[in-house]
Structure formats: C-alpha cells, structure tokens
Amino acid sequence: MSTPAKLYEGKAKIVYSTQNEQEYLTYFKDDATAFNALKKGTIQGKGEINCTISSALLKLLSDKGIETHFLAQKSEREMLVKAVKIIPLEVVVRNIAAGSLCKQTGLKEGLELPFPLVEFYLKNDDLGDPLLTSDRLSILNIASDEQIEQLKNNALKINQYLQDFFVSCDITLVDFKLEFGLDAHGNLLLADEISPDTCRLWDCLEQDAEKRVLDKDRFRRDLGKVESAYEQVQKRVLTQIEKLGNT
Ligand code: UDP
C-alpha cells in the first residue's frame, strides 16, 4: 500500500497514484492551452465536461472491444484508469482537412479526404511535437514496427466507431488525437482522453464555417461561446449514449 501522490501535471490534467499500484486517478482541469502553450486560458467547467465525455466515449470503445485504460468515472472531474506508461507519440486521425494539415499542405479546410489519414507526431513540447516520417519513427525506436502497425490499426478502428457514433449525434468527426500506453504486462491500451480538446467536431446541423465549430478551435481562434460548444457536445453525446443503453 502506498500513499496517493501527484505523479504528473500536464496542461489539462493531473495524474495521481492510488493505493493500488495498477491504477491511477486523473483529474481534469479547466486550464486550456493552444499553440504549444503560447496561448493560455480557462474554459469554465471544461474539466467536468471533458471527464464526462471522455468517460462515456472510452466506455463505448471498451464495449466495442477496444482495450482502453478506462475503469470508472469517480467524480465529475476524476477518472480512475489502469496505470500505463504513455508512449510519447500523438496519433492523429483525419477524415476532413483542417488545422496543421491545411497549413502544411495547402489543402482546403473542409475537404473530405479520400481515406482516413493516420499520422504520428512526437510528443515533445520543446521540439514543438514534430510530424514523424515512418523512417524517423523507426530510427527514434519509440515503438517496435509491430507496435506501430498495431497503433495504426487501432486508430483506424477507433475512428470508425467514433465517426459512426458522432454521426448519430449530428456531429462530424473532422480529426482527433489519441495517445496509447503500455500496462505492466506490455498490453497496448488506448489512454488519455477523447474530448472537444482533442477532437475537431463540427455541428452537422449548422452550415456556417464558424458557427459549426464545437471544439477547442473556438478557443484557439477566439470564436467565442467556447463553454456552450463544449456543453452542446456533452449533451448530444450523453443523450445518444442513453439511447444506445435503452436499445
Ligand atoms: N491535437 C491535440 N493535441 C495536440 C495537437 C493536436 O489534441 O497537441 C488534436 C487537435 O485538437 C485536432 C487534431 O489533433 O483535433 C489535429 O491537430 P492539428 O495537427 O491540425 O494541429 P493544430 O491545428 O491543433 O495545431
């Protein structure tokens, strides 16, 4: 038995140890950052919303057979998870061109991609989270070729489940970022969070390019109504989860 201690504090979450060394408690904060923390702020109530949305989506994916770190939502802002060592990669899946893809390639925002694009970025703030090529990935030796293949396959499967789910919420899943970790037995688990902080989500019921944004781009681009967009995602996700539970 060990006394719970703060293990790590990130931009949006704090991770605590628990009395069970195989479990961690994550606490979701209201703090928001963008552009590699050059822009900082607070989104009131974000911690509760992101904890609730992430818990619901991770549970949904677990029920579909995806191995995740999720164990339980312990309170409005606290999630109990399996202890994992995070692989320092951001796995991004894109269905529609937006954000850095447009900036770096000139593709027009909103263009539907011919296939879901899976990209690996190095999780390193000092280096600005650079995009990796597959050879760079091999040389960095962060994960084996087999694990990289597994990450890509899992990311594509998760994309399929999440896309279908969000369509049922009248939301388009434009792109999102995933993080994975390894448990004590070396199993690869989906970790971190899935929320409007880590996904681009567009309201299908809204045509206007600014009004349709229901994610952290409202904060990044100073579009206003950030809290109400996050609340809207939570409302639609929970309503749909409840519907699924009743069928
Ligand atoms: N993303 C994230 N954390 C990061 C970088 C990206 O959650 O550190 C998410 C982001 O919210 C978006 C997707 O990954 O849903 C793709 O982001 P992109 O590469 O376009 O970067 P950005 O435009 O956010 O700089």
PDB file of N, CA, C and O and ligand atoms in Angstrom, residues 90 92 94 98-100 121 129 175-177 197-200 220, ligand 1:
ATOM      1  N   GLU A  90       1.796  11.187 -30.492  1.00  0.00           N
ATOM      2  CA  GLU A  90       0.419  11.624 -30.672  1.00  0.00           C
ATOM      3  C   GLU A  90      -0.042  11.008 -31.983  1.00  0.00           C
ATOM      4  O   GLU A  90       0.552  11.266 -33.036  1.00  0.00           O
ATOM      5  N   VAL A  92      -2.657  10.962 -34.697  1.00  0.00           N
ATOM      6  CA  VAL A  92      -3.743  11.813 -35.198  1.00  0.00           C
ATOM      7  C   VAL A  92      -4.433  11.112 -36.363  1.00  0.00           C
ATOM      8  O   VAL A  92      -3.767  10.559 -37.253  1.00  0.00           O
ATOM      9  N   ARG A  94      -7.330  11.824 -39.360  1.00  0.00           N
ATOM     10  CA  ARG A  94      -8.054  12.912 -40.027  1.00  0.00           C
ATOM     11  C   ARG A  94      -9.002  12.346 -41.078  1.00  0.00           C
ATOM     12  O   ARG A  94      -8.584  11.527 -41.905  1.00  0.00           O
ATOM     13  N   ALA A  98      -8.141  19.976 -42.057  1.00  0.00           N
ATOM     14  CA  ALA A  98      -8.266  21.128 -41.142  1.00  0.00           C
ATOM     15  C   ALA A  98      -6.917  21.321 -40.447  1.00  0.00           C
ATOM     16  O   ALA A  98      -6.013  20.493 -40.587  1.00  0.00           O
ATOM     17  N   GLY A  99      -6.796  22.413 -39.723  1.00  0.00           N
ATOM     18  CA  GLY A  99      -5.642  22.650 -38.854  1.00  0.00           C
ATOM     19  C   GLY A  99      -4.305  22.564 -39.555  1.00  0.00           C
ATOM     20  O   GLY A  99      -4.118  23.102 -40.655  1.00  0.00           O
ATOM     21  N   SER A 100      -3.367  21.863 -38.914  1.00  0.00           N
ATOM     22  CA  SER A 100      -1.987  21.846 -39.422  1.00  0.00           C
ATOM     23  C   SER A 100      -1.890  21.172 -40.791  1.00  0.00           C
ATOM     24  O   SER A 100      -1.001  21.493 -41.575  1.00  0.00           O
ATOM     25  N   TYR A 121       2.938  12.057 -34.460  1.00  0.00           N
ATOM     26  CA  TYR A 121       3.712  13.224 -34.048  1.00  0.00           C
ATOM     27  C   TYR A 121       4.478  12.855 -32.792  1.00  0.00           C
ATOM     28  O   TYR A 121       3.961  12.111 -31.942  1.00  0.00           O
ATOM     29  N   ASP A 129       6.293  19.175 -30.953  1.00  0.00           N
ATOM     30  CA  ASP A 129       5.546  17.998 -31.433  1.00  0.00           C
ATOM     31  C   ASP A 129       5.667  17.788 -32.942  1.00  0.00           C
ATOM     32  O   ASP A 129       4.667  17.881 -33.681  1.00  0.00           O
ATOM     33  N   ASP A 175     -11.233  15.471 -37.188  1.00  0.00           N
ATOM     34  CA  ASP A 175      -9.951  14.830 -36.858  1.00  0.00           C
ATOM     35  C   ASP A 175      -9.839  14.692 -35.344  1.00  0.00           C
ATOM     36  O   ASP A 175     -10.659  15.261 -34.605  1.00  0.00           O
ATOM     37  N   PHE A 176      -8.858  13.950 -34.886  1.00  0.00           N
ATOM     38  CA  PHE A 176      -8.664  13.793 -33.439  1.00  0.00           C
ATOM     39  C   PHE A 176      -7.283  13.221 -33.155  1.00  0.00           C
ATOM     40  O   PHE A 176      -6.624  12.680 -34.044  1.00  0.00           O
ATOM     41  N   LYS A 177      -6.895  13.366 -31.875  1.00  0.00           N
ATOM     42  CA  LYS A 177      -5.582  12.894 -31.435  1.00  0.00           C
ATOM     43  C   LYS A 177      -5.759  11.815 -30.357  1.00  0.00           C
ATOM     44  O   LYS A 177      -6.604  11.971 -29.469  1.00  0.00           O
ATOM     45  N   ASP A 197     -11.351  18.958 -26.530  1.00  0.00           N
ATOM     46  CA  ASP A 197      -9.966  19.461 -26.511  1.00  0.00           C
ATOM     47  C   ASP A 197      -9.100  18.717 -27.523  1.00  0.00           C
ATOM     48  O   ASP A 197      -8.110  19.264 -28.011  1.00  0.00           O
ATOM     49  N   THR A 198      -9.439  17.475 -27.791  1.00  0.00           N
ATOM     50  CA  THR A 198      -8.553  16.622 -28.599  1.00  0.00           C
ATOM     51  C   THR A 198      -9.168  16.195 -29.942  1.00  0.00           C
ATOM     52  O   THR A 198      -8.537  15.445 -30.685  1.00  0.00           O
ATOM     53  N   CYS A 199     -10.390  16.630 -30.190  1.00  0.00           N
ATOM     54  CA  CYS A 199     -11.062  16.295 -31.462  1.00  0.00           C
ATOM     55  C   CYS A 199     -11.511  17.587 -32.140  1.00  0.00           C
ATOM     56  O   CYS A 199     -11.816  18.563 -31.462  1.00  0.00           O
ATOM     57  N   ARG A 200     -11.581  17.581 -33.462  1.00  0.00           N
ATOM     58  CA  ARG A 200     -12.313  18.649 -34.147  1.00  0.00           C
ATOM     59  C   ARG A 200     -13.703  18.095 -34.453  1.00  0.00           C
ATOM     60  O   ARG A 200     -13.827  17.028 -35.073  1.00  0.00           O
ATOM     61  N   ARG A 220      -8.873  28.380 -29.665  1.00  0.00           N
ATOM     62  CA  ARG A 220      -7.674  28.692 -30.450  1.00  0.00           C
ATOM     63  C   ARG A 220      -7.879  29.938 -31.318  1.00  0.00           C
ATOM     64  O   ARG A 220      -7.016  30.774 -31.429  1.00  0.00           O
TER      65      ARG A 220
HETATM   66  N1  UDP B   1      -4.402  17.740 -31.127  1.00  0.00           N
HETATM   67  C1  UDP B   1      -4.345  17.570 -29.756  1.00  0.00           C
HETATM   68  N2  UDP B   1      -3.191  17.865 -29.103  1.00  0.00           N
HETATM   69  C2  UDP B   1      -2.079  18.334 -29.729  1.00  0.00           C
HETATM   70  C3  UDP B   1      -2.146  18.507 -31.134  1.00  0.00           C
HETATM   71  C4  UDP B   1      -3.316  18.199 -31.798  1.00  0.00           C
HETATM   72  O1  UDP B   1      -5.314  17.125 -29.142  1.00  0.00           O
HETATM   73  O2  UDP B   1      -1.059  18.572 -29.063  1.00  0.00           O
HETATM   74  C5  UDP B   1      -5.640  17.408 -31.863  1.00  0.00           C
HETATM   75  C6  UDP B   1      -6.373  18.649 -32.361  1.00  0.00           C
HETATM   76  O3  UDP B   1      -7.326  19.078 -31.430  1.00  0.00           O
HETATM   77  C7  UDP B   1      -7.008  18.160 -33.634  1.00  0.00           C
HETATM   78  C8  UDP B   1      -6.062  17.067 -34.139  1.00  0.00           C
HETATM   79  O4  UDP B   1      -5.283  16.671 -33.030  1.00  0.00           O
HETATM   80  O5  UDP B   1      -8.266  17.568 -33.354  1.00  0.00           O
HETATM   81  C9  UDP B   1      -5.140  17.529 -35.269  1.00  0.00           C
HETATM   82  O6  UDP B   1      -4.482  18.710 -34.860  1.00  0.00           O
HETATM   83  P1  UDP B   1      -3.545  19.510 -35.880  1.00  0.00           P
HETATM   84  O7  UDP B   1      -2.373  18.669 -36.241  1.00  0.00           O
HETATM   85  O8  UDP B   1      -4.368  20.013 -37.002  1.00  0.00           O
HETATM   86  O9  UDP B   1      -2.916  20.659 -35.018  1.00  0.00           O
HETATM   87  P2  UDP B   1      -3.456  22.070 -34.557  1.00  0.00           P
HETATM   88  O10 UDP B   1      -4.165  22.699 -35.703  1.00  0.00           O
HETATM   89  O11 UDP B   1      -4.323  21.760 -33.398  1.00  0.00           O
HETATM   90  O12 UDP B   1      -2.188  22.780 -34.188  1.00  0.00           O
END
